[in-house]
Amino acid sequence: MEETQSLSVLSPEMQESFRKELVTMIADTLSELNQKSGNSREWLSKKEACQYLSCSNGTLDKYINEYELKVVVIEGIRRFKKSDLDEFYLKYQI
């Protein structure tokens, strides 16, 4: 509770700036950990993205369509950047 109250002294702009910086730092750290663990593939297929996020194909479609999860589509083939998946989950973290 005290942490929430301490943030209220910051302006909304400062809070958003702080949040963005924190998300970037966490995503960078997760990316570094993935590379160190030998799991360095940056781009994933849809099936791999589902496995990475531990979600179903339908849930991933919902994230794309309703929550604007970033996806690259080339000639019908979808690819997901790991750092985008990490940032997406962090964005909706409670």
Short mmCIF file of C-alpha atoms in Angstrom, two decimals:
data_model
loop_
_atom_site.label_atom_id
_atom_site.label_comp_id
_atom_site.label_asym_id
_atom_site.label_seq_id
_atom_site.Cartn_x
_atom_site.Cartn_y
_atom_site.Cartn_z
CA MET A 1 0.00 0.00 0.00
CA GLU A 2 2.81 2.42 0.83
CA GLU A 3 4.40 1.90 -2.60
CA THR A 4 1.17 2.93 -4.35
CA GLN A 5 0.85 6.03 -2.21
CA SER A 6 4.46 7.02 -2.83
CA LEU A 7 3.86 7.00 -6.60
CA SER A 8 0.92 9.36 -6.24
CA VAL A 9 3.33 12.23 -5.52
CA LEU A 10 4.55 11.90 -9.11
CA SER A 11 2.67 13.56 -11.92
CA PRO A 12 0.80 11.24 -14.31
CA GLU A 13 3.42 12.00 -16.98
CA MET A 14 6.25 11.04 -14.64
CA GLN A 15 4.42 7.86 -13.61
CA GLU A 16 4.01 6.87 -17.28
CA SER A 17 7.66 7.67 -18.02
CA PHE A 18 8.73 5.58 -15.02
CA ARG A 19 6.47 2.69 -16.09
CA LYS A 20 7.85 2.71 -19.65
CA GLU A 21 11.43 2.76 -18.43
CA LEU A 22 10.74 -0.11 -16.04
CA VAL A 23 9.07 -2.19 -18.79
CA THR A 24 12.05 -1.60 -21.07
CA MET A 25 14.52 -2.62 -18.36
CA ILE A 26 12.58 -5.79 -17.57
CA ALA A 27 12.21 -6.73 -21.24
CA ASP A 28 15.94 -6.18 -21.81
CA THR A 29 16.77 -8.33 -18.80
CA LEU A 30 14.44 -11.11 -19.98
CA SER A 31 16.02 -10.97 -23.42
CA GLU A 32 19.51 -11.25 -21.93
CA LEU A 33 18.43 -14.22 -19.81
CA ASN A 34 16.96 -15.93 -22.88
CA GLN A 35 20.22 -15.48 -24.76
CA LYS A 36 22.31 -16.77 -21.85
CA SER A 37 20.09 -19.83 -21.49
CA GLY A 38 20.75 -20.84 -25.10
CA ASN A 39 17.20 -19.94 -26.08
CA SER A 40 18.32 -17.10 -28.33
CA ARG A 41 15.86 -17.34 -31.21
CA GLU A 42 14.37 -13.90 -31.36
CA TRP A 43 11.44 -14.68 -33.68
CA LEU A 44 8.88 -17.39 -32.94
CA SER A 45 6.21 -19.13 -34.97
CA LYS A 46 2.63 -18.90 -33.74
CA LYS A 47 2.89 -22.36 -32.17
CA GLU A 48 6.15 -21.42 -30.43
CA ALA A 49 4.62 -18.12 -29.24
CA CYS A 50 1.72 -20.06 -27.69
CA GLN A 51 4.19 -22.35 -25.94
CA TYR A 52 6.31 -19.40 -24.80
CA LEU A 53 3.27 -17.62 -23.32
CA SER A 54 1.65 -20.86 -22.09
CA CYS A 55 -1.60 -20.01 -23.83
CA SER A 56 -3.86 -21.57 -26.43
CA ASN A 57 -4.00 -20.66 -30.11
CA GLY A 58 -7.39 -19.02 -29.53
CA THR A 59 -6.07 -16.93 -26.65
CA LEU A 60 -3.15 -15.75 -28.77
CA ASP A 61 -5.63 -14.75 -31.51
CA LYS A 62 -7.57 -12.78 -28.90
CA TYR A 63 -4.39 -10.99 -27.78
CA ILE A 64 -3.69 -10.07 -31.41
CA ASN A 65 -7.22 -8.94 -32.30
CA GLU A 66 -8.43 -7.36 -29.07
CA TYR A 67 -5.25 -6.25 -27.32
CA GLU A 68 -3.13 -5.42 -30.38
CA LEU A 69 -0.29 -7.82 -29.67
CA LYS A 70 2.42 -7.13 -32.25
CA VAL A 71 2.81 -9.72 -34.98
CA VAL A 72 4.69 -9.74 -38.28
CA VAL A 73 2.83 -11.35 -41.19
CA ILE A 74 4.69 -12.15 -44.40
CA GLU A 75 2.79 -14.09 -47.04
CA GLY A 76 0.42 -15.42 -44.38
CA ILE A 77 3.19 -16.60 -42.07
CA ARG A 78 3.08 -15.05 -38.61
CA ARG A 79 6.16 -14.37 -36.52
CA PHE A 80 6.33 -13.01 -32.99
CA LYS A 81 9.32 -11.25 -31.47
CA LYS A 82 10.08 -12.58 -27.99
CA SER A 83 10.71 -9.13 -26.56
CA ASP A 84 7.27 -8.02 -27.85
CA LEU A 85 5.66 -10.97 -26.07
CA ASP A 86 7.51 -10.13 -22.85
CA GLU A 87 6.50 -6.47 -23.07
CA PHE A 88 2.88 -7.44 -23.79
CA TYR A 89 2.64 -9.56 -20.65
CA LEU A 90 4.35 -6.91 -18.55
CA LYS A 91 1.98 -4.25 -19.88
CA TYR A 92 -1.01 -6.14 -18.48
CA GLN A 93 0.64 -7.24 -15.27
CA ILE A 94 -1.39 -6.43 -12.17
#
